[in-house]
XYZ file of C-alpha atoms in Angstrom:
188
model
C 106.512 99.768 104.029
C 104.336 99.390 106.626
C 101.251 99.727 104.186
C 102.535 96.561 102.339
C 103.236 94.858 105.528
C 100.039 95.406 106.392
C 98.197 94.387 102.767
C 100.348 91.314 102.820
C 99.042 90.296 105.984
C 95.693 90.663 105.522
C 95.601 88.907 102.146
C 97.659 85.839 103.750
C 94.886 85.608 106.301
C 97.270 86.162 109.323
C 97.732 88.399 112.254
C 98.698 92.272 111.361
C 102.531 91.976 111.240
C 105.117 94.716 112.722
C 107.411 96.080 110.532
C 110.896 94.903 112.010
C 113.704 97.286 112.099
C 117.398 96.287 113.168
C 119.556 98.459 115.197
C 123.147 97.832 115.860
C 124.079 99.271 119.139
C 127.668 100.693 119.992
C 129.410 101.491 123.536
C 129.951 105.221 122.307
C 126.490 105.787 121.294
C 125.004 109.363 121.049
C 121.954 109.454 123.980
C 120.158 111.359 121.343
C 120.635 108.524 118.670
C 119.306 106.002 121.029
C 116.449 108.591 122.131
C 115.661 108.801 118.429
C 115.190 104.948 117.911
C 112.935 104.211 120.910
C 111.060 107.010 119.966
C 110.612 105.924 116.111
C 109.724 102.318 117.554
C 106.998 103.669 119.542
C 105.463 106.138 117.318
C 105.464 103.562 114.283
C 105.091 100.370 116.374
C 107.905 98.774 115.108
C 109.499 95.682 116.118
C 113.006 96.432 117.272
C 115.972 93.972 117.084
C 118.933 95.391 118.655
C 122.357 93.790 118.174
C 125.715 94.919 120.008
C 128.269 92.465 118.609
C 129.114 94.502 115.636
C 127.489 94.711 111.990
C 128.395 91.265 110.294
C 127.880 89.734 113.233
C 124.588 91.417 114.338
C 123.290 90.703 110.554
C 124.261 86.957 110.867
C 122.324 86.750 114.137
C 118.977 88.720 112.283
C 119.362 86.435 109.602
C 119.496 83.283 111.695
C 116.715 84.305 114.057
C 114.113 85.868 111.586
C 115.247 83.832 108.520
C 115.797 87.885 106.981
C 116.946 87.129 103.341
C 116.526 91.040 102.387
C 117.378 94.664 104.167
C 116.025 97.785 103.001
C 118.698 100.195 103.603
C 119.291 103.708 103.290
C 122.450 103.620 101.445
C 123.112 106.458 98.663
C 125.769 106.413 96.217
C 127.801 108.924 97.915
C 127.815 106.933 100.905
C 130.996 104.885 101.871
C 130.442 101.296 100.141
C 127.757 102.962 98.341
C 129.064 103.506 94.788
C 128.566 100.968 92.204
C 125.655 99.413 93.775
C 122.084 98.739 92.125
C 118.684 98.961 93.483
C 119.064 95.199 94.694
C 122.851 93.935 95.749
C 124.191 90.983 97.150
C 125.780 91.802 100.344
C 129.767 92.240 100.419
C 131.910 89.427 100.981
C 132.671 89.844 104.414
C 129.008 89.911 105.451
C 126.581 86.969 105.697
C 124.898 86.334 102.493
C 121.575 88.580 102.033
C 119.740 90.920 99.589
C 120.133 94.541 99.593
C 117.259 96.711 99.038
C 118.513 100.233 98.053
C 115.533 102.561 97.532
C 117.027 105.837 98.093
C 120.535 104.984 96.195
C 120.486 107.585 93.505
C 119.026 110.540 96.159
C 121.177 113.414 96.928
C 121.821 114.748 100.632
C 119.378 117.308 99.772
C 116.634 114.834 98.646
C 116.810 113.488 101.937
C 116.019 116.781 103.731
C 113.661 117.853 101.067
C 111.526 114.625 102.222
C 112.102 114.870 106.104
C 111.436 118.414 106.225
C 108.629 118.728 103.341
C 106.428 116.089 105.499
C 107.433 116.977 108.526
C 108.949 113.728 109.605
C 110.871 113.154 112.669
C 114.756 112.939 113.001
C 117.575 112.789 115.421
C 117.840 115.946 117.127
C 121.570 116.312 116.506
C 120.898 117.635 112.971
C 119.498 120.713 114.726
C 122.618 121.195 116.238
C 124.927 121.122 112.928
C 125.720 117.377 112.739
C 125.135 115.921 109.059
C 126.294 112.574 109.171
C 126.058 110.314 112.619
C 128.519 107.698 113.776
C 130.145 107.155 117.320
C 130.647 110.035 119.879
C 134.361 109.468 119.336
C 134.411 109.831 115.937
C 131.647 112.319 115.164
C 131.042 116.269 115.584
C 129.433 118.753 114.027
C 130.404 119.798 110.564
C 132.697 122.400 110.254
C 130.974 123.739 107.067
C 127.996 124.813 109.139
C 130.113 126.364 112.197
C 128.947 129.980 112.393
C 131.674 132.988 113.693
C 130.079 132.794 117.223
C 130.872 129.249 117.465
C 127.436 127.687 116.889
C 126.324 125.597 114.040
C 123.534 125.949 111.464
C 121.414 122.756 111.171
C 122.097 120.004 109.009
C 119.714 121.036 106.328
C 121.404 124.332 105.758
C 124.474 122.493 104.331
C 125.139 123.929 100.728
C 127.337 121.245 99.347
C 126.249 117.662 99.924
C 129.798 116.467 98.922
C 130.673 117.957 102.501
C 127.965 115.710 104.320
C 130.542 113.508 106.224
C 132.845 116.348 106.939
C 132.134 116.036 110.635
C 133.337 112.283 110.904
C 137.401 110.761 111.129
C 137.753 107.615 110.080
C 139.994 106.314 112.959
C 137.866 106.855 116.177
C 139.386 110.250 116.744
C 137.208 113.572 116.783
C 136.904 114.928 113.425
C 139.211 117.449 111.989
C 137.165 118.970 108.766
C 138.170 115.406 106.887
C 135.876 112.782 105.116
C 135.768 109.190 106.527
C 133.073 107.381 108.509
C 131.772 104.555 107.472
C 129.261 101.645 107.802
C 127.147 99.691 105.310
C 123.880 101.919 105.144
C 125.820 105.099 105.535
C 124.783 108.082 107.907
């Protein structure tokens, strides 16, 4: 994506543009997630737009401020709200209008880890501690499917059954008890 943006800037004869990314801050965020986002912004020279007024309101603000008509997401079919989507999908009715671009929609949990580990790409340190899907601190814990007899956890990429990716998430804001749940438009 950065290469396409650079080629577009060059062809248009304008200054080099930075790739814009959006981050929805929450009060109960893991410090490791925040640190990973800030590191990625610096590492890849990204333009970070942060919003702390909720997902739909943040999208509405981003669209108003930047004229964004489409967002590239990490949604996969197994994610909440991912089923039935196509590679290009209009936003849900509860959101402001925009086009969702879903390049990894058909990827499995294993595909994600093959890419990250195969190309030695950075990822949030919580995945090394047994977390397989990240939400807020109050509704996320390490995946029980990765728990070892001594109480420690195997890393996320060793999860054998991708259908258990969200087993460490709870839907109601309490710590997870091994059930599914969690949510968010772009999955986690």
